[in-house]
CSV table of C-alpha atoms in Angstrom, one decimal:
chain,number,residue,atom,x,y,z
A,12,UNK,CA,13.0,14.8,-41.0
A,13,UNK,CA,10.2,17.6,-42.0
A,14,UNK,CA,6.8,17.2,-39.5
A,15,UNK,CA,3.3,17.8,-40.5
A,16,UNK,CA,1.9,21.6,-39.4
A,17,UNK,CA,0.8,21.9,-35.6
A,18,UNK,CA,-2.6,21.6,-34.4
A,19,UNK,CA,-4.8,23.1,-32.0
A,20,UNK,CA,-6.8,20.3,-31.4
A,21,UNK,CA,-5.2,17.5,-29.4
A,22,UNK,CA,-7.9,15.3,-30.1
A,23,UNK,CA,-7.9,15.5,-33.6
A,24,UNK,CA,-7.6,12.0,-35.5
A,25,UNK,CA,-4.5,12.5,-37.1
A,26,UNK,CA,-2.9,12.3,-33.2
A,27,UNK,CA,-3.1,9.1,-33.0
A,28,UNK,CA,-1.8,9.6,-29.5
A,29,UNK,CA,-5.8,10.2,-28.5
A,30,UNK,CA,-6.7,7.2,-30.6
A,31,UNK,CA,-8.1,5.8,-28.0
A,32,UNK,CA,-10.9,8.8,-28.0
A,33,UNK,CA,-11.6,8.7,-31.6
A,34,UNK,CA,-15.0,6.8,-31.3
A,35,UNK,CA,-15.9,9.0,-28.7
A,36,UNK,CA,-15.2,11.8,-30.5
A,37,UNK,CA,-16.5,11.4,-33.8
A,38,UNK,CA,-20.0,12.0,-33.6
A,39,UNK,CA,-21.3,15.9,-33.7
A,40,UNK,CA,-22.6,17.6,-30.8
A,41,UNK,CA,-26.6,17.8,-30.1
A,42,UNK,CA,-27.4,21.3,-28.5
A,43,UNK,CA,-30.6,20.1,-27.3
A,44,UNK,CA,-29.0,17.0,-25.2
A,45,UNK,CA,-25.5,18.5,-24.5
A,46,UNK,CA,-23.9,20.3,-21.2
A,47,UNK,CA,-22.5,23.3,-21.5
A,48,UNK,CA,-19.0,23.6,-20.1
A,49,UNK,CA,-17.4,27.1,-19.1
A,50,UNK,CA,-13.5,26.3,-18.3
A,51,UNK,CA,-11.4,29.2,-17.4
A,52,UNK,CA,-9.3,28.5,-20.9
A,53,UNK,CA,-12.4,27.6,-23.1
A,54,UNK,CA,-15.9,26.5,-23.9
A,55,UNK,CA,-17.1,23.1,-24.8
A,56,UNK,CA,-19.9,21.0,-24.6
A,57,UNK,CA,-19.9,17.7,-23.6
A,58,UNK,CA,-22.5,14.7,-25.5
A,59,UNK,CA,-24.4,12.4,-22.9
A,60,UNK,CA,-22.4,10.0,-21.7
A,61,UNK,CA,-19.1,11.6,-22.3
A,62,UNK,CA,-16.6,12.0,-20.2
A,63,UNK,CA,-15.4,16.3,-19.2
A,64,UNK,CA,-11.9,15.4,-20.5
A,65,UNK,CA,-13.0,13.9,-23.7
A,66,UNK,CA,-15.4,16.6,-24.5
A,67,UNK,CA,-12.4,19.2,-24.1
A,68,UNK,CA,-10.2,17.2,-26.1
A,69,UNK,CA,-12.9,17.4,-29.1
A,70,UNK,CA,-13.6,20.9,-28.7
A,71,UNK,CA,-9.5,21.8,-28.8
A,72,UNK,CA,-9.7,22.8,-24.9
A,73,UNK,CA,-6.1,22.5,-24.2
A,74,UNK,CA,-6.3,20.8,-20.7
A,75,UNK,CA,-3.7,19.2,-18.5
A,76,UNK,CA,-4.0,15.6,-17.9
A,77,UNK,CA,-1.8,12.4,-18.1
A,78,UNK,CA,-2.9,9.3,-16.8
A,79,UNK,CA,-6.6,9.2,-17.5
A,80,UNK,CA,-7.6,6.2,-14.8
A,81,UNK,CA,-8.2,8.9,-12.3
A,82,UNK,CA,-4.4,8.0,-10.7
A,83,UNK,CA,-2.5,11.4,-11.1
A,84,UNK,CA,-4.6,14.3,-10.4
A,85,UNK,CA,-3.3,16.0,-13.5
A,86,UNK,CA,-6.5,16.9,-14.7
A,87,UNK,CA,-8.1,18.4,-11.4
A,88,UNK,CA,-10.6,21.4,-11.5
A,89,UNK,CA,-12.3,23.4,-9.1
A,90,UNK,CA,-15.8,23.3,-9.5
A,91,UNK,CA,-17.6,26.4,-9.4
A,92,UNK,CA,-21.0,25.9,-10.4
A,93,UNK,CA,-23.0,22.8,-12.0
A,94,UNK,CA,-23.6,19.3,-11.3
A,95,UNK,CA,-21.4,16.0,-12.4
A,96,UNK,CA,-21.4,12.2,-11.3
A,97,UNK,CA,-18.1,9.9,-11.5
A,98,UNK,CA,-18.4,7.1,-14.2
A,99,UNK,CA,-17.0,4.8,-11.8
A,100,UNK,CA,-16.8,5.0,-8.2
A,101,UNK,CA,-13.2,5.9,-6.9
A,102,UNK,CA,-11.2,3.3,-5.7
A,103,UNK,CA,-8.1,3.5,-2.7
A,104,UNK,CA,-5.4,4.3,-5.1
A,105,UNK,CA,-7.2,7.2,-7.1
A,106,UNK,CA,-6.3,10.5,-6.7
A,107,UNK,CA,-7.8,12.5,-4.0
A,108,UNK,CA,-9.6,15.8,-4.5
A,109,UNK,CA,-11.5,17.8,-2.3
A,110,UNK,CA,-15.0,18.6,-1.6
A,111,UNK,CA,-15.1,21.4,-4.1
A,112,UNK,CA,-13.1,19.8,-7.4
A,113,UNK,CA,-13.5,16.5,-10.1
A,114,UNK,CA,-11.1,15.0,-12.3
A,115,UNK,CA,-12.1,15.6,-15.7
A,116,UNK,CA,-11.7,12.1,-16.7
A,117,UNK,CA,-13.4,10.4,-14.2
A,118,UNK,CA,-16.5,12.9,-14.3
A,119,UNK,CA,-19.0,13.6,-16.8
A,120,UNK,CA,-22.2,16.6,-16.1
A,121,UNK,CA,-25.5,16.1,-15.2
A,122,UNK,CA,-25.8,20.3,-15.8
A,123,UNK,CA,-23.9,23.3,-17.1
A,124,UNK,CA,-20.9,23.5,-15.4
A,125,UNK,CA,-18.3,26.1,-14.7
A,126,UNK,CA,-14.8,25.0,-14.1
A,127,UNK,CA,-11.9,26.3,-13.3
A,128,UNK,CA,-8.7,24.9,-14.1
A,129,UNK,CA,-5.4,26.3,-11.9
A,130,UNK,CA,-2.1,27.2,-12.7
A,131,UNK,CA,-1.9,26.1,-16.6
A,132,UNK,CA,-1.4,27.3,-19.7
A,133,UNK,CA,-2.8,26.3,-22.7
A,134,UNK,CA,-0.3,24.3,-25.6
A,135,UNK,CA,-1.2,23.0,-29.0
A,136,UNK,CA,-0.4,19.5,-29.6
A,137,UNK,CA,1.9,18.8,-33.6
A,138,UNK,CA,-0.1,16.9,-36.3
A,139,UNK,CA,2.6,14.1,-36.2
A,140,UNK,CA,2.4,10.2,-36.5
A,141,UNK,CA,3.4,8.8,-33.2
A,142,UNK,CA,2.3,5.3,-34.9
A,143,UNK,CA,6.1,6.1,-36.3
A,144,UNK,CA,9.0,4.0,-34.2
A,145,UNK,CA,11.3,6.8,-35.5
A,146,UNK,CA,12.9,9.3,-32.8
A,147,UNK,CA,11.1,12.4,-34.7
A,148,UNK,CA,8.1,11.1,-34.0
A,149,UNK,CA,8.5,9.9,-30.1
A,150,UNK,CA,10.7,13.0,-28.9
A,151,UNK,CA,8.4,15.5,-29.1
A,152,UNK,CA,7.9,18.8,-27.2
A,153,UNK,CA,6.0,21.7,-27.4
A,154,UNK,CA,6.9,24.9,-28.9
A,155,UNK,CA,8.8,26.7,-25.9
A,156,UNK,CA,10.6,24.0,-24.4
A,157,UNK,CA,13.9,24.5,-22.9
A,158,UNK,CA,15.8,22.0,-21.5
A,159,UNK,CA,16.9,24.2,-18.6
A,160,UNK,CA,12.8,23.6,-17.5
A,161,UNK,CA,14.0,19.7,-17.4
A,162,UNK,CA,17.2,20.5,-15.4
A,163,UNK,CA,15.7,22.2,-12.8
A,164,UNK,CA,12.4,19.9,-12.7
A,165,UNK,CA,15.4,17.7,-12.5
A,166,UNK,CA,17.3,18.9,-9.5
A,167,UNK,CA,14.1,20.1,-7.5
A,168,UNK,CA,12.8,15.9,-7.9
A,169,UNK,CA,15.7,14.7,-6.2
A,170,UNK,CA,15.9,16.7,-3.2
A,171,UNK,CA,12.3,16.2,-3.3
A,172,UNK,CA,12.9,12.2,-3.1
A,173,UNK,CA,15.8,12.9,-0.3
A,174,UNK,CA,13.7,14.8,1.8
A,175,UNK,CA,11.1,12.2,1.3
A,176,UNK,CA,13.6,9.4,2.2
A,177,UNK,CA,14.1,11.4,5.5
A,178,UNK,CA,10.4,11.6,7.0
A,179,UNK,CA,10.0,8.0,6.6
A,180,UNK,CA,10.4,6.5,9.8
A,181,UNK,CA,10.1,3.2,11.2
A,182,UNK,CA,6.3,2.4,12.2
A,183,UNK,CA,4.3,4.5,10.0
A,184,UNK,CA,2.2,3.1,7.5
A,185,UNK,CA,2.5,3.4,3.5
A,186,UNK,CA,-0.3,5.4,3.6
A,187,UNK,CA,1.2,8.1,6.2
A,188,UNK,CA,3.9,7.3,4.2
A,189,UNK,CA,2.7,9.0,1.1
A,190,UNK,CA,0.7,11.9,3.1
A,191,UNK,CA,4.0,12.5,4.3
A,192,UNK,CA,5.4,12.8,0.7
A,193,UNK,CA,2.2,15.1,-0.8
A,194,UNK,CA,2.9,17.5,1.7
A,195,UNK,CA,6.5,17.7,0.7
A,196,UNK,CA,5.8,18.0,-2.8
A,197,UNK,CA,3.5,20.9,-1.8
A,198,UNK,CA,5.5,22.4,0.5
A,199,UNK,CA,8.3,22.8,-1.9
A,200,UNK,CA,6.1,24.6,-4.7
A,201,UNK,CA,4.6,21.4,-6.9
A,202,UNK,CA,0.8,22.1,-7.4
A,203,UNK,CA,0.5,18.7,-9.6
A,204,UNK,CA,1.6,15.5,-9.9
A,205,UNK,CA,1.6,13.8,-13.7
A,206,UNK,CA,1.8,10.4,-12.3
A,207,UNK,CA,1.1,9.4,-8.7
A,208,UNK,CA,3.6,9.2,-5.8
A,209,UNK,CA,4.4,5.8,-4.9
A,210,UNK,CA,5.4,4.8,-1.4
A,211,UNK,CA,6.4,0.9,-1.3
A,212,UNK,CA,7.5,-0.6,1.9
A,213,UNK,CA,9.4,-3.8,2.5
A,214,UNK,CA,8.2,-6.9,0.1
A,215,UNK,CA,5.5,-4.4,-1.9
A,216,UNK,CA,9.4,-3.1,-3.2
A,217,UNK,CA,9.4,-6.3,-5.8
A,218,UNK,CA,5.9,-4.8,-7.2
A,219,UNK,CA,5.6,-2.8,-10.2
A,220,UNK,CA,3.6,0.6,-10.9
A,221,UNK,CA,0.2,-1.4,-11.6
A,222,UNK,CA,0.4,-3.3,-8.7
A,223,UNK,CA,-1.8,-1.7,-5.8
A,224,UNK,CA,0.1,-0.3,-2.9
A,225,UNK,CA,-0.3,-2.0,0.4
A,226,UNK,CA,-1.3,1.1,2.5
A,227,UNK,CA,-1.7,-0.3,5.3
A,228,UNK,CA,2.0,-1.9,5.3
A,229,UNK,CA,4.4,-0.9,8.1
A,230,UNK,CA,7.9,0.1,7.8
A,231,UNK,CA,10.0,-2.0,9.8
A,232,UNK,CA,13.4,-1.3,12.2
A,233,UNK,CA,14.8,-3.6,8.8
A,234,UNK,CA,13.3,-2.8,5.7
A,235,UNK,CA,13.8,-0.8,2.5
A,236,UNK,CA,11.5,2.0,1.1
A,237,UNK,CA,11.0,2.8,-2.3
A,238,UNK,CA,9.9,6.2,-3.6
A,239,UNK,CA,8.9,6.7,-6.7
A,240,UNK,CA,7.4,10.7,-7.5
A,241,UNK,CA,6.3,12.5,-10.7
A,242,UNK,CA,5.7,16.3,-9.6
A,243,UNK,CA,5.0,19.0,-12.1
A,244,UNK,CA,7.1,21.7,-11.4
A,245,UNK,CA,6.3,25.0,-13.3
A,246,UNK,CA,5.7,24.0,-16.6
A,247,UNK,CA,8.0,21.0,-16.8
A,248,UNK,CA,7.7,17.4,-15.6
A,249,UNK,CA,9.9,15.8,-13.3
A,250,UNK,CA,10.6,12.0,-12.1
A,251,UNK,CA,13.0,10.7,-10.0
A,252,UNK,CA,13.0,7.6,-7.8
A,253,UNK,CA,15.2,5.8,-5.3
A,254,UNK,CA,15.2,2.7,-2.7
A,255,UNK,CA,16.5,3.7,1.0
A,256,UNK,CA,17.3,1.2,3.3
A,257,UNK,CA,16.0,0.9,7.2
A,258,UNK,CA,18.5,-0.9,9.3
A,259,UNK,CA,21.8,-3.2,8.7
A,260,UNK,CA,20.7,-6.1,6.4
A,261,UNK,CA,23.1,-7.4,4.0
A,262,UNK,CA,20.9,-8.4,1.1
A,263,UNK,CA,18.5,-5.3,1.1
A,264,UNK,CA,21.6,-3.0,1.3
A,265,UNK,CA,22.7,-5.0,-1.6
A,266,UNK,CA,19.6,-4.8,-3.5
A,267,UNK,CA,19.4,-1.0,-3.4
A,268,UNK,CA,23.1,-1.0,-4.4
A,269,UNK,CA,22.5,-3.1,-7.4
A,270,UNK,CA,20.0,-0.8,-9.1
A,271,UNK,CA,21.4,1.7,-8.7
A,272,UNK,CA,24.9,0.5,-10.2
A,273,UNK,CA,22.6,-1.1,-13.2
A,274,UNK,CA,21.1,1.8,-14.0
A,275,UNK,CA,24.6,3.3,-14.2
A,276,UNK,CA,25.9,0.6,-16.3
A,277,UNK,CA,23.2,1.1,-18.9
A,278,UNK,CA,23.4,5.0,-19.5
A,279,UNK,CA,27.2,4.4,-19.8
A,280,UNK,CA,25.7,2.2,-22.4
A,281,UNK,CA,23.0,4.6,-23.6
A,282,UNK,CA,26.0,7.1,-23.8
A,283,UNK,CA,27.6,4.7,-26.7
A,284,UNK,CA,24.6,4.9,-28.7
A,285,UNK,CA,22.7,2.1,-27.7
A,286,UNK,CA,18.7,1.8,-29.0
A,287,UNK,CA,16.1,1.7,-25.6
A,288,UNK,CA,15.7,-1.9,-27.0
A,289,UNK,CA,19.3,-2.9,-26.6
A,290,UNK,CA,19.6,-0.4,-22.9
A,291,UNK,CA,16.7,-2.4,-21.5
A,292,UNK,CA,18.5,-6.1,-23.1
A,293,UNK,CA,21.8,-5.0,-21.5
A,294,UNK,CA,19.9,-4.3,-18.2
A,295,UNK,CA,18.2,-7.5,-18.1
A,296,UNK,CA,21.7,-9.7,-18.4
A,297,UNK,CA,23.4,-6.9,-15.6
A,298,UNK,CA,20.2,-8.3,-12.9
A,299,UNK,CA,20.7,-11.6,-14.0
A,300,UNK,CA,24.7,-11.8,-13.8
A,301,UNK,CA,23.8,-10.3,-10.1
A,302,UNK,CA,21.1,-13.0,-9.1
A,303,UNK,CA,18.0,-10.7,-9.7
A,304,UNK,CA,15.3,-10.5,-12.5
A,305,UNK,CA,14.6,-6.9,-14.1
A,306,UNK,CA,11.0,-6.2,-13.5
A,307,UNK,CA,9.3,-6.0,-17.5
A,308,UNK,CA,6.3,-3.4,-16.2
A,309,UNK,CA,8.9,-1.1,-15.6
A,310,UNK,CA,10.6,-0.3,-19.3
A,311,UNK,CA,10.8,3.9,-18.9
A,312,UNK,CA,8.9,6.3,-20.6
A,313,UNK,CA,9.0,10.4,-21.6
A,314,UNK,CA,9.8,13.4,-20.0
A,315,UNK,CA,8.9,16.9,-21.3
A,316,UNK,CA,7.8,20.4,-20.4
A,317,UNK,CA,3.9,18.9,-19.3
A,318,UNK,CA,2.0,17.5,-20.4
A,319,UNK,CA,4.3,14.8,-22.3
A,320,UNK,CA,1.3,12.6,-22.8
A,321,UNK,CA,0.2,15.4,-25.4
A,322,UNK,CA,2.5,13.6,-27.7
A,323,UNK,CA,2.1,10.0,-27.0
A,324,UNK,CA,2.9,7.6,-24.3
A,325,UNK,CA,5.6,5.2,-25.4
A,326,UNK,CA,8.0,3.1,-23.8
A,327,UNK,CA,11.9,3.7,-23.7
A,328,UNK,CA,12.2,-0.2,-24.2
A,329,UNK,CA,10.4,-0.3,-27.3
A,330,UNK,CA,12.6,2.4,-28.9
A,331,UNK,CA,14.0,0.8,-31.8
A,332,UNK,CA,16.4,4.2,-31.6
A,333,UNK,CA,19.0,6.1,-29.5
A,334,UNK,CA,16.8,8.3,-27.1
A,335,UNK,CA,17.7,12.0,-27.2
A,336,UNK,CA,19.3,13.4,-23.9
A,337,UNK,CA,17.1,15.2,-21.7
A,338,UNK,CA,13.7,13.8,-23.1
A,339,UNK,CA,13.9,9.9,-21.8
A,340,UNK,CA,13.9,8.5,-18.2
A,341,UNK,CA,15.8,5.4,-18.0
A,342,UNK,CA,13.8,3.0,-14.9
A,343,UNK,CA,15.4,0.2,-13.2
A,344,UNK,CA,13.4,-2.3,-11.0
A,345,UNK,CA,15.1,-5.2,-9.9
A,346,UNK,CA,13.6,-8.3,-7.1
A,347,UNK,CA,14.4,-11.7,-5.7
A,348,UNK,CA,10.8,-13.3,-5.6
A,349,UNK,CA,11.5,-16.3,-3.8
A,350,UNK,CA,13.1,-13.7,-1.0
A,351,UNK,CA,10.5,-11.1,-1.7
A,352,UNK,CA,13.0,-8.2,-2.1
A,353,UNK,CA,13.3,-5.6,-4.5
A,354,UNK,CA,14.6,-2.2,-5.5
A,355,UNK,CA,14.0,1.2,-7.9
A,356,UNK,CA,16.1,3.9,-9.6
A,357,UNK,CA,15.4,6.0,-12.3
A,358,UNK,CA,16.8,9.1,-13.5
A,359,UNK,CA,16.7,11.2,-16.6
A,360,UNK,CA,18.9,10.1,-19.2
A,361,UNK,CA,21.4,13.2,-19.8
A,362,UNK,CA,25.1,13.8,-20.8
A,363,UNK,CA,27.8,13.7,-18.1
A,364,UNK,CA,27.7,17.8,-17.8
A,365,UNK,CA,24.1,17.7,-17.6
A,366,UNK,CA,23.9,14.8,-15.5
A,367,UNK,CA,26.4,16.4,-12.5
């Protein structure tokens, strides 16, 4: 199917993946109330009231960002001159920055600002209708993507969640938990994350991504752990996500087992041709046939060379089509409520040669 020409402006109405923005957006620029923005891969000015990352997006700034609740750090700059306030004060599961950096969509300037934004490069976003339940319009990727970049984001995310798996140890805390697992990410060459790291100890494993985390949990001698990261590597995004298990006990060991032999059971299904409709269907009667219920939050979502949220945010169980290898990352959450268990996998969806 033929696509609309690319544009350079990600915020432009047509997208309606920045729908959300297009009130914001729509009104011109007054010089004499505006803040001027100096960014080390543009200039904009931002409209009182307006949010840094909103005012990029209208100007055409290509900026990295993902989230935009303040959770992921994707859209963190170093401040190197200027003023700003937050438009909400930061909560316990917002991204961390230091002393000397903002996120651009939790920040707007009191003054002329310059910013400095590390280790990206600028993409244009396609003119394309991601209102569209077609696979054309939900599988996009930007003009140099390779899925080599997806391999290796790939293979670098699971020994990332192995070594993870390794440094928890019985005692610690979620939060030193997930300390633990930024300095691992960072340690082995990830500068960004384009969703946050979640750390979920013992009966917080039942609870889906919107759920806050229980920091101040402890891992127990029995327990199970999941981890659930989203690290940028290079120019390409990776996910991966796995439940360990602390000790000998039967039904957590079994848990873990199960979603991880669900998840299995649905890409052989994905491999047939199924629609993400009919892989997250299937997966729902596999967790029920095994006595657990498929957590809904948790339907899987896009993977691309970063940012994917460039071209829209949708959900692998909403596709009414059969997701592309290499582009779609199939997530399985399963739990037994009434014994406050649960488990997570996820992987990218890929053929068996890709996939080894």
């Amino acid at each position: 199917m033929d696509t609309a020409p690319t544009s350079p402006n990600p915020a432009n109405p047509a997208n309606p993946a920045n729908a959300a923005l297009a009130d914001k957006l729509a009104s011109p620029v007054d010089a004499s109330t505006a803040r001027h923005i100096a960014l080390n891969t543009g200039a904009f000015s931002v409209k009182p009231g307006q949010t840094l990352l909103h005012a990029a997006l209208a100007a055409g700034v290509s900026v990295p960002y993902s989230c935009q609740r303040g959770a992921c750090g994707s859209c963190r700059v170093r401040v190197v001159s200027g003023s700003h306030e937050r438009i909400r004060p930061a909560t316990a599961d917002g991204f961390r920055v230091a002393e000397d950096e903002l996120l651009m969509c939790q920040c707007r300037p009191t003054s002329d600002m310059r910013l400095h934004v590390p280790d990206w490069t600028p993409k244009p976003v396609p003119r394309i209708d991601l209102s569209a339940a077609d696979a054309p319009a939900w599988e996009q990727v930007g003009e140099g993507f390779d899925l080599r970049g997806v391999l290796e984001a790939r293979r670098l995310s699971i020994e990332a969640v192995e070594r993870i798996g390794r440094l928890m140890t019985p005692g610690m805390s979620t939060q030193q938990g997930l300390d633990a697992a930024e300095r691992c990410l960072r340690e082995m060459g990830s500068i960004r994350t384009w969703h946050p790291t979640y750390i979920r100890f013992g009966a917080d494993a039942q609870f889906p991504w919107n759920r806050p985390l229980d920091r101040a949990r402890v891992l127990r001698e029995r327990d199970v752990i999941v981890v659930d990261i989203g690290p940028v590597w290079g120019e390409y995004e990776g996910d991966f996500g796995d439940t360990f298990v602390v000790g000998d006990d039967p039904e957590h060991q079994a848990c873990a087992r199960a979603a991880r032999e669900i998840h299995a059971e649905t890409r052989a299904e994905w491999a047939r041709g199924l629609t993400g409709v009919e892989l997250y269907d299937f997966a729902a009667a596999r967790a029920s046939a095994r006595g657990y219920e498929l957590v809904p939050e948790v339907a899987g979502h896009r993977i691309a060379d970063f940012p994917h949220a460039l071209y829209g945010k949708q959900n692998l169980a909403k596709a009414g089509f059969a997701p592309a290898h290499g582009l779609w990352v199939l997530e399985i959450q399963i739990r037994q409520p009434e014994r406050q268990i649960g488990a997570f996998y996820e992987d990218v969806l890929l053929g068996e040669a890709e996939a080894v």
